[in-house]
Amino acid sequence: MLMSNSDRAARLHYMAYSFRVLQAGDHVLCAVTGQKIALEDLRYWSIARQEPYANAEASARAEIKATGGR
């Protein structure tokens, strides 16, 4: 029986320019907004924090929070 990855969160390892799928799924959740991000739409993440972001604004907000606003 084939398992569908539809509507299942993936677990990823984020690297420079790409990511590796550790657990199959079709989306991840933004670490800042909680928004569902389809894997094919994922463009922003932090290698250091291993977090995905829905967009550039969420990525910037996470960076500001992580650095204490410096």
Coordinates of N, CA and C in Angstrom, one line a residue:
M1 N 0.8 -1.2 0.0 CA 0.0 0.0 0.0 C 0.9 1.2 0.0
L2 N 0.6 2.2 -0.9 CA 1.4 3.4 -1.0 C 0.9 4.4 0.0
M3 N 1.8 5.1 0.7 CA 1.4 6.1 1.7 C 1.4 7.5 1.0
S4 N 0.4 8.3 1.2 CA 0.4 9.6 0.6 C 1.0 10.6 1.6
N5 N 1.8 11.5 1.1 CA 2.4 12.6 1.9 C 1.5 13.8 1.9
S6 N 0.3 13.7 1.4 CA -0.6 14.8 1.3 C -1.1 15.3 2.7
D7 N -0.9 16.6 2.9 CA -1.3 17.2 4.2 C -0.6 16.6 5.4
R8 N 0.7 16.3 5.2 CA 1.6 15.8 6.2 C 2.8 16.7 6.3
A9 N 3.1 17.1 7.5 CA 4.3 18.0 7.7 C 5.6 17.2 7.5
A10 N 6.5 17.7 6.7 CA 7.8 17.1 6.5 C 8.8 17.5 7.6
R11 N 9.8 16.8 7.8 CA 10.9 17.1 8.6 C 12.1 17.3 7.7
L12 N 12.8 18.5 7.8 CA 13.9 18.8 6.9 C 15.2 19.1 7.6
H13 N 16.3 18.9 6.9 CA 17.6 19.4 7.4 C 17.9 20.5 6.4
Y14 N 18.1 21.7 6.9 CA 18.3 22.9 6.1 C 19.8 23.1 5.9
M15 N 20.2 23.3 4.6 CA 21.6 23.5 4.2 C 21.7 24.7 3.3
A16 N 22.9 25.1 3.0 CA 23.0 26.3 2.1 C 22.5 25.9 0.7
Y17 N 21.5 26.7 0.3 CA 20.9 26.6 -1.1 C 20.0 25.4 -1.2
S18 N 19.8 24.5 -0.2 CA 18.9 23.4 -0.4 C 18.6 22.8 1.0
F19 N 17.7 21.8 1.0 CA 17.4 21.1 2.2 C 17.3 19.6 1.9
R20 N 17.4 18.8 2.9 CA 17.3 17.4 2.7 C 16.0 16.9 3.5
V21 N 15.2 16.1 2.9 CA 14.0 15.6 3.6 C 14.4 14.4 4.5
L22 N 14.1 14.6 5.8 CA 14.4 13.6 6.8 C 13.1 12.7 7.0
Q23 N 12.0 13.4 6.9 CA 10.7 12.7 7.1 C 9.8 13.2 6.0
A24 N 9.2 12.3 5.2 CA 8.4 12.7 4.1 C 7.2 13.5 4.5
G25 N 6.8 14.4 3.7 CA 5.6 15.3 3.8 C 5.5 16.2 2.7
D26 N 4.4 17.0 2.7 CA 4.2 18.0 1.6 C 4.4 19.4 2.0
H27 N 4.6 19.7 3.3 CA 4.8 21.0 3.8 C 5.6 21.1 5.1
V28 N 5.9 22.3 5.4 CA 6.5 22.6 6.8 C 5.7 23.8 7.3
L29 N 5.9 24.1 8.6 CA 5.2 25.2 9.2 C 6.3 26.3 9.5
C30 N 5.9 27.5 9.1 CA 6.8 28.7 9.4 C 7.0 28.8 10.9
A31 N 8.3 29.0 11.2 CA 8.7 29.1 12.6 C 8.2 30.4 13.3
V32 N 7.9 31.4 12.5 CA 7.4 32.7 13.0 C 5.9 32.8 13.0
T33 N 5.3 32.5 11.9 CA 3.8 32.7 11.7 C 3.0 31.4 11.9
G34 N 3.6 30.3 11.8 CA 2.8 29.0 11.9 C 2.1 28.7 10.6
Q35 N 2.4 29.5 9.5 CA 1.7 29.3 8.2 C 2.3 28.0 7.6
K36 N 1.4 27.3 6.9 CA 1.8 26.1 6.2 C 2.5 26.5 4.9
I37 N 3.7 25.9 4.6 CA 4.5 26.3 3.4 C 4.7 25.0 2.6
A38 N 4.2 24.9 1.4 CA 4.4 23.8 0.6 C 5.9 23.7 0.3
L39 N 6.4 22.4 0.2 CA 7.9 22.3 0.0 C 8.3 22.9 -1.3
E40 N 7.5 22.9 -2.3 CA 7.9 23.5 -3.6 C 7.9 25.0 -3.5
D41 N 7.3 25.6 -2.5 CA 7.3 27.1 -2.3 C 8.3 27.5 -1.3
L42 N 9.0 26.6 -0.6 CA 9.9 27.0 0.5 C 11.1 27.7 -0.1
R43 N 11.4 28.9 0.3 CA 12.5 29.7 -0.2 C 13.4 30.3 1.0
Y44 N 12.8 30.4 2.2 CA 13.5 31.0 3.3 C 13.7 30.1 4.4
W45 N 14.9 30.0 5.0 CA 15.1 29.2 6.2 C 16.4 29.6 6.8
S46 N 16.6 29.2 8.1 CA 17.9 29.5 8.8 C 18.6 28.1 9.0
I47 N 19.9 28.1 8.5 CA 20.7 27.0 8.7 C 21.1 26.8 10.2
A48 N 21.4 28.0 10.8 CA 21.9 27.9 12.2 C 20.7 27.5 13.1
R49 N 19.5 27.9 12.9 CA 18.4 27.6 13.8 C 17.6 26.4 13.3
Q50 N 17.9 26.0 12.0 CA 17.1 24.9 11.4 C 15.6 25.2 11.4
E51 N 15.2 26.4 10.9 CA 13.8 26.8 10.9 C 13.4 27.3 9.5
P52 N 12.2 26.9 9.1 CA 11.7 27.5 7.8 C 10.9 28.7 8.1
Y53 N 10.8 29.6 7.0 CA 10.0 30.8 7.1 C 9.2 31.0 5.9
A54 N 8.0 31.6 6.1 CA 7.0 31.7 5.0 C 7.5 32.7 4.0
N55 N 8.2 33.8 4.4 CA 8.6 34.8 3.5 C 9.8 35.6 4.1
A56 N 10.3 36.6 3.4 CA 11.4 37.4 3.8 C 11.2 38.1 5.1
E57 N 10.0 38.6 5.2 CA 9.6 39.4 6.5 C 9.7 38.5 7.7
A58 N 9.2 37.3 7.6 CA 9.3 36.3 8.7 C 10.7 35.9 9.0
S59 N 11.5 35.8 8.0 CA 12.9 35.5 8.2 C 13.6 36.6 8.9
A60 N 13.4 37.8 8.5 CA 14.0 39.0 9.2 C 13.5 39.1 10.6
R61 N 12.2 38.9 10.9 CA 11.7 39.0 12.3 C 12.4 37.9 13.1
A62 N 12.6 36.7 12.6 CA 13.3 35.7 13.4 C 14.8 36.1 13.7
E63 N 15.4 36.7 12.7 CA 16.8 37.1 12.9 C 16.9 38.2 13.9
I64 N 16.0 39.2 13.8 CA 16.0 40.3 14.8 C 15.8 39.7 16.2
K65 N 14.9 38.8 16.4 CA 14.6 38.2 17.7 C 15.8 37.4 18.2
A66 N 16.4 36.6 17.3 CA 17.6 35.8 17.7 C 18.8 36.6 18.1
T67 N 19.0 37.8 17.5 CA 20.1 38.6 17.8 C 19.8 39.7 18.8
G68 N 18.6 39.7 19.4 CA 18.2 40.7 20.4 C 18.1 42.1 19.8
G69 N 17.8 42.2 18.5 CA 17.5 43.5 17.9 C 18.8 44.2 17.6
R70 N 19.9 43.6 17.6 CA 21.2 44.3 17.3 C 21.4 44.5 15.8

